[in-house]
PDB file of C-alpha atoms in Angstrom:
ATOM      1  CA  UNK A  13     -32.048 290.207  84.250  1.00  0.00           C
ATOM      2  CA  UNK A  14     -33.066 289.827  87.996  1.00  0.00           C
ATOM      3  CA  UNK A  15     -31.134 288.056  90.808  1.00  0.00           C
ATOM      4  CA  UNK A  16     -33.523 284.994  90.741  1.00  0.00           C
ATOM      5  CA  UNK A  17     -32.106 284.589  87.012  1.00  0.00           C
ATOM      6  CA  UNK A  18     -28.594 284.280  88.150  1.00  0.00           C
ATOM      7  CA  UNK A  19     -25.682 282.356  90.508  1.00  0.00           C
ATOM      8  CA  UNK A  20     -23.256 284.520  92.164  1.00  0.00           C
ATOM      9  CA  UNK A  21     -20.103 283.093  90.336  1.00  0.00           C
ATOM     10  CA  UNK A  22     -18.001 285.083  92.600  1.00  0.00           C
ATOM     11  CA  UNK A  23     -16.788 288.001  94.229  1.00  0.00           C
ATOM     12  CA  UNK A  24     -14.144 291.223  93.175  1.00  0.00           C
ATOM     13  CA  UNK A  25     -11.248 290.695  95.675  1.00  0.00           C
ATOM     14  CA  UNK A  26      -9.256 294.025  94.854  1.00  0.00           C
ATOM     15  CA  UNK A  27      -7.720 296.001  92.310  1.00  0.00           C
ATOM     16  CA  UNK A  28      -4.827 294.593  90.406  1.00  0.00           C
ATOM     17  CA  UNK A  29      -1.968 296.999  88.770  1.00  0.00           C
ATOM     18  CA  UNK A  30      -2.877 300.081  87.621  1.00  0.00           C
ATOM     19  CA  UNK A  31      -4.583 299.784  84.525  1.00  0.00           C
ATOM     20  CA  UNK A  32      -7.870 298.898  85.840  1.00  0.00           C
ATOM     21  CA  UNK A  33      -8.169 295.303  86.379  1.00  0.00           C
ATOM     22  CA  UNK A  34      -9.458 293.436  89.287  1.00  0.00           C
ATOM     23  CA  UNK A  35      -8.280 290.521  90.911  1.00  0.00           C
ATOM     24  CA  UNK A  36     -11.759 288.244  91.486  1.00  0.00           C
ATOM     25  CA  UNK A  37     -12.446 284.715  93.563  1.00  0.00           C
ATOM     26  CA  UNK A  38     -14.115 282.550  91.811  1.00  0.00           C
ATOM     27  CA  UNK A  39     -16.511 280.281  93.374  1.00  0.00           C
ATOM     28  CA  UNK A  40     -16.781 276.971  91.267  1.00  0.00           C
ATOM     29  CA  UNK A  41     -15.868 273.731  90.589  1.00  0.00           C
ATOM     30  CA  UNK A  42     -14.125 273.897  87.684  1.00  0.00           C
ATOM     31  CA  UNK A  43     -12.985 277.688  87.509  1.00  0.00           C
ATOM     32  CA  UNK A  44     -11.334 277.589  84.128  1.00  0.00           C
ATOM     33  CA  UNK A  45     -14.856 276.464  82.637  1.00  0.00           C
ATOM     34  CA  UNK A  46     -15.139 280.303  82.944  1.00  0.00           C
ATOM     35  CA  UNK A  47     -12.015 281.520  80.445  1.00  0.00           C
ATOM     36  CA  UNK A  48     -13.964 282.701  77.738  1.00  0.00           C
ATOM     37  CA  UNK A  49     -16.478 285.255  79.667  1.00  0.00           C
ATOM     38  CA  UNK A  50     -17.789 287.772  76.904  1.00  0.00           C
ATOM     39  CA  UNK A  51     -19.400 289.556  79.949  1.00  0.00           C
ATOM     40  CA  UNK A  52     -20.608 288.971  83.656  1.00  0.00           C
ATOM     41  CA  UNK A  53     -22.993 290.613  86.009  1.00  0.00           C
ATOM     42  CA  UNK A  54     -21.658 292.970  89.047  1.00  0.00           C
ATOM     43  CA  UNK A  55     -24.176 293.263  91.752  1.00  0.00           C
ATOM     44  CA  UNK A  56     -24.055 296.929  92.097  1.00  0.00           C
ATOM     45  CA  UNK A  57     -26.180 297.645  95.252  1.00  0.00           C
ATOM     46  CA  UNK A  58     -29.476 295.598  94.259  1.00  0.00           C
ATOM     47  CA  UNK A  59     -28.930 295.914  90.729  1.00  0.00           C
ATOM     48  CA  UNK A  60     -26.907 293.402  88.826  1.00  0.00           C
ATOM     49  CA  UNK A  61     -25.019 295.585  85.804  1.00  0.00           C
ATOM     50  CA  UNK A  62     -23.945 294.013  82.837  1.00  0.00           C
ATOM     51  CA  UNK A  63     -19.800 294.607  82.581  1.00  0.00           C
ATOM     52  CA  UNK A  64     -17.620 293.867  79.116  1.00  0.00           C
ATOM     53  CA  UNK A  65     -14.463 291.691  79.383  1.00  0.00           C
ATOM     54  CA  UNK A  66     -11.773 293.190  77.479  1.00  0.00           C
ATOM     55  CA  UNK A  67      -9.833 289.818  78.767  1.00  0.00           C
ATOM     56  CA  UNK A  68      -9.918 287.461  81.789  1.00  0.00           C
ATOM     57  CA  UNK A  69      -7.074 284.502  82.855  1.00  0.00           C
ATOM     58  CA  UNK A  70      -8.358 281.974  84.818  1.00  0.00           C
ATOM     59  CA  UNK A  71      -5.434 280.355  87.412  1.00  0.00           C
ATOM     60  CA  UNK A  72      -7.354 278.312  90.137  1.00  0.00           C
ATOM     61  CA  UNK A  73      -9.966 279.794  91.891  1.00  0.00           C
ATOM     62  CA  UNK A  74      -8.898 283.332  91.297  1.00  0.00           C
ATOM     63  CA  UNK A  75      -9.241 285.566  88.378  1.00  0.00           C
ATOM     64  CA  UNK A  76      -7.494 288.486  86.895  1.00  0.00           C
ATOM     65  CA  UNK A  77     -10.275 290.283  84.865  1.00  0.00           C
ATOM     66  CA  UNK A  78     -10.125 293.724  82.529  1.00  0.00           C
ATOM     67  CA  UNK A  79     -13.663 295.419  82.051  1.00  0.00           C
ATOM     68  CA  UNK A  80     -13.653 297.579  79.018  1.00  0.00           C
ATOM     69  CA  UNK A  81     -15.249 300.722  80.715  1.00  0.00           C
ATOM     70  CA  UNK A  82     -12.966 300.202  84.250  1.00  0.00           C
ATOM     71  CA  UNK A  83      -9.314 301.788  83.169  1.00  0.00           C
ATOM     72  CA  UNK A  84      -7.615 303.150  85.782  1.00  0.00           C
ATOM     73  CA  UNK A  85      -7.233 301.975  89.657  1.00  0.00           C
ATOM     74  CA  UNK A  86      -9.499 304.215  91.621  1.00  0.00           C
ATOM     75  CA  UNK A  87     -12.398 302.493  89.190  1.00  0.00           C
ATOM     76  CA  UNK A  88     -11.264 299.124  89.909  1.00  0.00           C
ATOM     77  CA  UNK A  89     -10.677 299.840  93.384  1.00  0.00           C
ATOM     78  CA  UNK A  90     -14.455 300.925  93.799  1.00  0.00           C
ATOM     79  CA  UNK A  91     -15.756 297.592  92.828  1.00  0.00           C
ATOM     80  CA  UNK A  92     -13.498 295.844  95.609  1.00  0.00           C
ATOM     81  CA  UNK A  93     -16.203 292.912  97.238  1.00  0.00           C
ATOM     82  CA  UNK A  94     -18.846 293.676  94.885  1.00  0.00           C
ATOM     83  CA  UNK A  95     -20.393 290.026  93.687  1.00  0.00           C
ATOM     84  CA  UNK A  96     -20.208 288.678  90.290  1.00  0.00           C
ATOM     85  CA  UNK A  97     -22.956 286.860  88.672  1.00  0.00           C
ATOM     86  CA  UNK A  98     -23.767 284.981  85.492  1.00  0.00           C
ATOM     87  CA  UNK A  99     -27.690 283.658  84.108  1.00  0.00           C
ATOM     88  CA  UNK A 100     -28.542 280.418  85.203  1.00  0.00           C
ATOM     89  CA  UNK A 101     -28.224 278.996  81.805  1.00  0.00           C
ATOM     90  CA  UNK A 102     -24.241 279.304  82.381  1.00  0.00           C
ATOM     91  CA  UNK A 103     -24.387 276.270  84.951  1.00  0.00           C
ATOM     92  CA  UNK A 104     -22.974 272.998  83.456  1.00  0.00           C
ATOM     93  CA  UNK A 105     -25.186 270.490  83.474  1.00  0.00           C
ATOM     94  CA  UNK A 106     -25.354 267.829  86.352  1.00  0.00           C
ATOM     95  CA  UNK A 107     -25.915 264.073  86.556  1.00  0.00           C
ATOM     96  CA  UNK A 108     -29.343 262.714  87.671  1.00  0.00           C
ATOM     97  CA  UNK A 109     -29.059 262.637  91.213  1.00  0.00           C
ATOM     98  CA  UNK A 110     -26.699 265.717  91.763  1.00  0.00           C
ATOM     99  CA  UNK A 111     -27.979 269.333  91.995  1.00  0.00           C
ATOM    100  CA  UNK A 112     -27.660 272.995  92.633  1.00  0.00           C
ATOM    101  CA  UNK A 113     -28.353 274.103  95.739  1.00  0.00           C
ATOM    102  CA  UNK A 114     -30.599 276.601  94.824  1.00  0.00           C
ATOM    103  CA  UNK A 115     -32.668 274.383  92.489  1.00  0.00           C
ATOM    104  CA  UNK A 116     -34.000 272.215  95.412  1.00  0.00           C
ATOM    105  CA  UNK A 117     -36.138 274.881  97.389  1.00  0.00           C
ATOM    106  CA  UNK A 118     -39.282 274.311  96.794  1.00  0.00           C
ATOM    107  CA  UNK A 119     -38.939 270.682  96.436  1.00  0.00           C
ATOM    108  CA  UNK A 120     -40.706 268.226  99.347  1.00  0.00           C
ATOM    109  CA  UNK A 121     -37.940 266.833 101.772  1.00  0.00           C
ATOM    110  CA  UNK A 122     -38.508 262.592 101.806  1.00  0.00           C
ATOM    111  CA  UNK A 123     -37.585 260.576 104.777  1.00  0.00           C
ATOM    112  CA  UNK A 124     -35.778 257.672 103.256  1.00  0.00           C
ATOM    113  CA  UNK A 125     -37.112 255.686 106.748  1.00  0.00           C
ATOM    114  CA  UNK A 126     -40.562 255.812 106.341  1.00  0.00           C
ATOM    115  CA  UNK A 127     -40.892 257.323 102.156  1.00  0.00           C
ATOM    116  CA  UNK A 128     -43.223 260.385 104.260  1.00  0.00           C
ATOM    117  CA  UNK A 129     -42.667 263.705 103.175  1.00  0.00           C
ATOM    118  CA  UNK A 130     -41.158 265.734 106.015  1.00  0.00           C
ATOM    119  CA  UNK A 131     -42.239 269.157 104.489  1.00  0.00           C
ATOM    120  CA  UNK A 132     -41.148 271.810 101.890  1.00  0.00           C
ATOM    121  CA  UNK A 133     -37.418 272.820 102.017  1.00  0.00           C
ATOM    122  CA  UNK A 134     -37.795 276.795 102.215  1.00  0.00           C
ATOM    123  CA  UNK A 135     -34.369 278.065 102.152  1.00  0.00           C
ATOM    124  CA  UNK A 136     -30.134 276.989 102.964  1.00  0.00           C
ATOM    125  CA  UNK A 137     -28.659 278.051 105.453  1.00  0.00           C
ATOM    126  CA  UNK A 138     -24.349 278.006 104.908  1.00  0.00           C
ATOM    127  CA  UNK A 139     -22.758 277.321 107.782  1.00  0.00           C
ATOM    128  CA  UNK A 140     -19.079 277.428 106.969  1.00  0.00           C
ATOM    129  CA  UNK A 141     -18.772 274.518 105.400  1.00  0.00           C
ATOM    130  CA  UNK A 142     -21.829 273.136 106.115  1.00  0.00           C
ATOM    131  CA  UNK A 143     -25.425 273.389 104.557  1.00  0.00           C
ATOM    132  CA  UNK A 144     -28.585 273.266 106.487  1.00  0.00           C
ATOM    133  CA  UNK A 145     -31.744 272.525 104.686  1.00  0.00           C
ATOM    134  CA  UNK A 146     -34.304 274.765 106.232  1.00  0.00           C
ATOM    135  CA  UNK A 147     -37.645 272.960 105.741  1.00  0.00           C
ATOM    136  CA  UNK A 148     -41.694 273.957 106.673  1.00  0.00           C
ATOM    137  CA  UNK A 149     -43.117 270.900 108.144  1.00  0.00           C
ATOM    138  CA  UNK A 150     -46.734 272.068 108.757  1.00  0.00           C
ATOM    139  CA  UNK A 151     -45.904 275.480 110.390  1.00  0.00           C
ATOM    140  CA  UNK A 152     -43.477 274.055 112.114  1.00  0.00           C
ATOM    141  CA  UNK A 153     -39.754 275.071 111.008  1.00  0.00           C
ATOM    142  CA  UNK A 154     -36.812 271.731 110.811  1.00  0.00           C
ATOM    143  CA  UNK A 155     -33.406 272.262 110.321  1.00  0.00           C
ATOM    144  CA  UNK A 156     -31.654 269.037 108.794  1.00  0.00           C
ATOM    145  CA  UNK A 157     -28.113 268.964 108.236  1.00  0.00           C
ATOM    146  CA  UNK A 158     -27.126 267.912 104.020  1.00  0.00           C
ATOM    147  CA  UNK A 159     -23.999 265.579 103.732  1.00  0.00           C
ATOM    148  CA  UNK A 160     -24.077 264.183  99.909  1.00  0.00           C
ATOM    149  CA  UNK A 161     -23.819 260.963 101.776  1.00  0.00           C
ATOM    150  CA  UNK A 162     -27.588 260.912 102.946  1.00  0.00           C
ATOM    151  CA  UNK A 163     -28.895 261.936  99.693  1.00  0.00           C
ATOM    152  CA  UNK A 164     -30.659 258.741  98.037  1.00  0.00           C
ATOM    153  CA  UNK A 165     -32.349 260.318  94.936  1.00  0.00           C
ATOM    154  CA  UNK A 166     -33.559 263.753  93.469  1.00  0.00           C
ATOM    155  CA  UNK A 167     -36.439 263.848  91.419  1.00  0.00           C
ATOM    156  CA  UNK A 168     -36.345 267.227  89.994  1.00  0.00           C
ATOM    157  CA  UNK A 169     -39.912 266.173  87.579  1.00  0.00           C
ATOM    158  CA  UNK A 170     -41.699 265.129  91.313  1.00  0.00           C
ATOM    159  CA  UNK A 171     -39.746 268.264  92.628  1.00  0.00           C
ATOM    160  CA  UNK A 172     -38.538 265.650  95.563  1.00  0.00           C
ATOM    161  CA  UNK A 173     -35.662 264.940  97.316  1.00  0.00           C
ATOM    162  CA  UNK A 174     -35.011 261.776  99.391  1.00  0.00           C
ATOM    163  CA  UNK A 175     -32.558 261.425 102.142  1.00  0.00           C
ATOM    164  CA  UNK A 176     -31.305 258.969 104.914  1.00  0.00           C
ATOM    165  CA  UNK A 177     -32.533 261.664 107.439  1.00  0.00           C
ATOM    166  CA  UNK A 178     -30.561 260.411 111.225  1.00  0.00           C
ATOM    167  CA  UNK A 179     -32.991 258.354 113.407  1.00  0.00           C
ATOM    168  CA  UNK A 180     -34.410 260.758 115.731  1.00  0.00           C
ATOM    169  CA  UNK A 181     -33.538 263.870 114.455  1.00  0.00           C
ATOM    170  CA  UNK A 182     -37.341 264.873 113.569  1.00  0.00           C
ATOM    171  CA  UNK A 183     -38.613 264.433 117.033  1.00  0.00           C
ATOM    172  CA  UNK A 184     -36.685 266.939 118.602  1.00  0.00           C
ATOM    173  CA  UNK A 185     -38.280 269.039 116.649  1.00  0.00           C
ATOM    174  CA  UNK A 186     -41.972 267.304 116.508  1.00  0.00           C
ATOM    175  CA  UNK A 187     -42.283 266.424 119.462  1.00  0.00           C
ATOM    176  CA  UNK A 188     -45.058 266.663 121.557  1.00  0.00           C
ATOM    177  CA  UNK A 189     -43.454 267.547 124.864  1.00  0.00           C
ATOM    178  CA  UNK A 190     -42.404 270.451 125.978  1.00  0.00           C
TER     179      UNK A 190
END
């Protein structure tokens, strides 16, 4: 199982009590969609390792969690900020025109404006709580700002995705002048 095969669920926060278990956040929606966890991924330098749940209790977004192999606090205590991940296949599934973030790079940016594609979005970039769309337009490299309020449609078949893009916001960055 590789990285690209995954979503970082969340993260190990610290050791809890003295039996081994770890306090984790959890970084989702719907947190408690994640009570029944068999097993989950730690991200172990570039590895991800595969960990048994000997239980886990779900309470907002944070998580108290027993591994099977981690029983005593030094070996929860060494897996304090260490990222948790799950297979892709664990995502719920999402109406037509909502998405993952990580499913749309790759896919041509539209300009609602004039239905031109802008370029190929490359990579996010988090800002705190905002999301920048980091898209190739011939060479040239756009940042564009994602609210869910300019999105007008994904077309994950086309591998598209249109948005109300703000008036002038491509010629700063294609503009002739120097």
């Amino acid at each position: 199982m590789t990285i690209n095969d995954c979503f970082q669920l969340g993260y190990i926060v610290k050791a809890h009590g003295l039996n081994g278990e770890v306090q984790a956040f959890i970084d989702a929606d719907n947190p408690r969609d994640y009570n029944n966890l068999e097993s989950i991924f730690v991200k172990q330098g570039q590895e991800l390792v595969p960990f048994f749940i000997e239980y886990i209790k779900v309470n907002a977004s944070k998580a108290l969690i027993a591994f099977e192999e981690v029983e005593d606090i030094d070996s929860a205590k060494a897996l304090k900020g260490l990222e948790l991940y799950l297979p892709l296949e664990f995502l719920p599934a999402l109406d037509e025109n909502s998405f993952y973030m990580h499913e749309i790079v790759g896919f041509d940016l539209i300009n609602t404006a004039d239905q031109k594609v802008v370029g190929s979005i490359t990579s996010l970039l988090e800002a705190g709580p905002q999301v920048i769309l980091q898209v190739d337009c011939e060479g040239v490299e756009i940042l564009i700002p994602y609210q869910k309020e300019l999105l007008v449609r994904v077309d994950r078949k086309a591998k598209g995705l249109e948005l109300n893009i703000p008036e002038g916001l491509l010629d700063v960055y294609l503009s002739d002048e120097d």
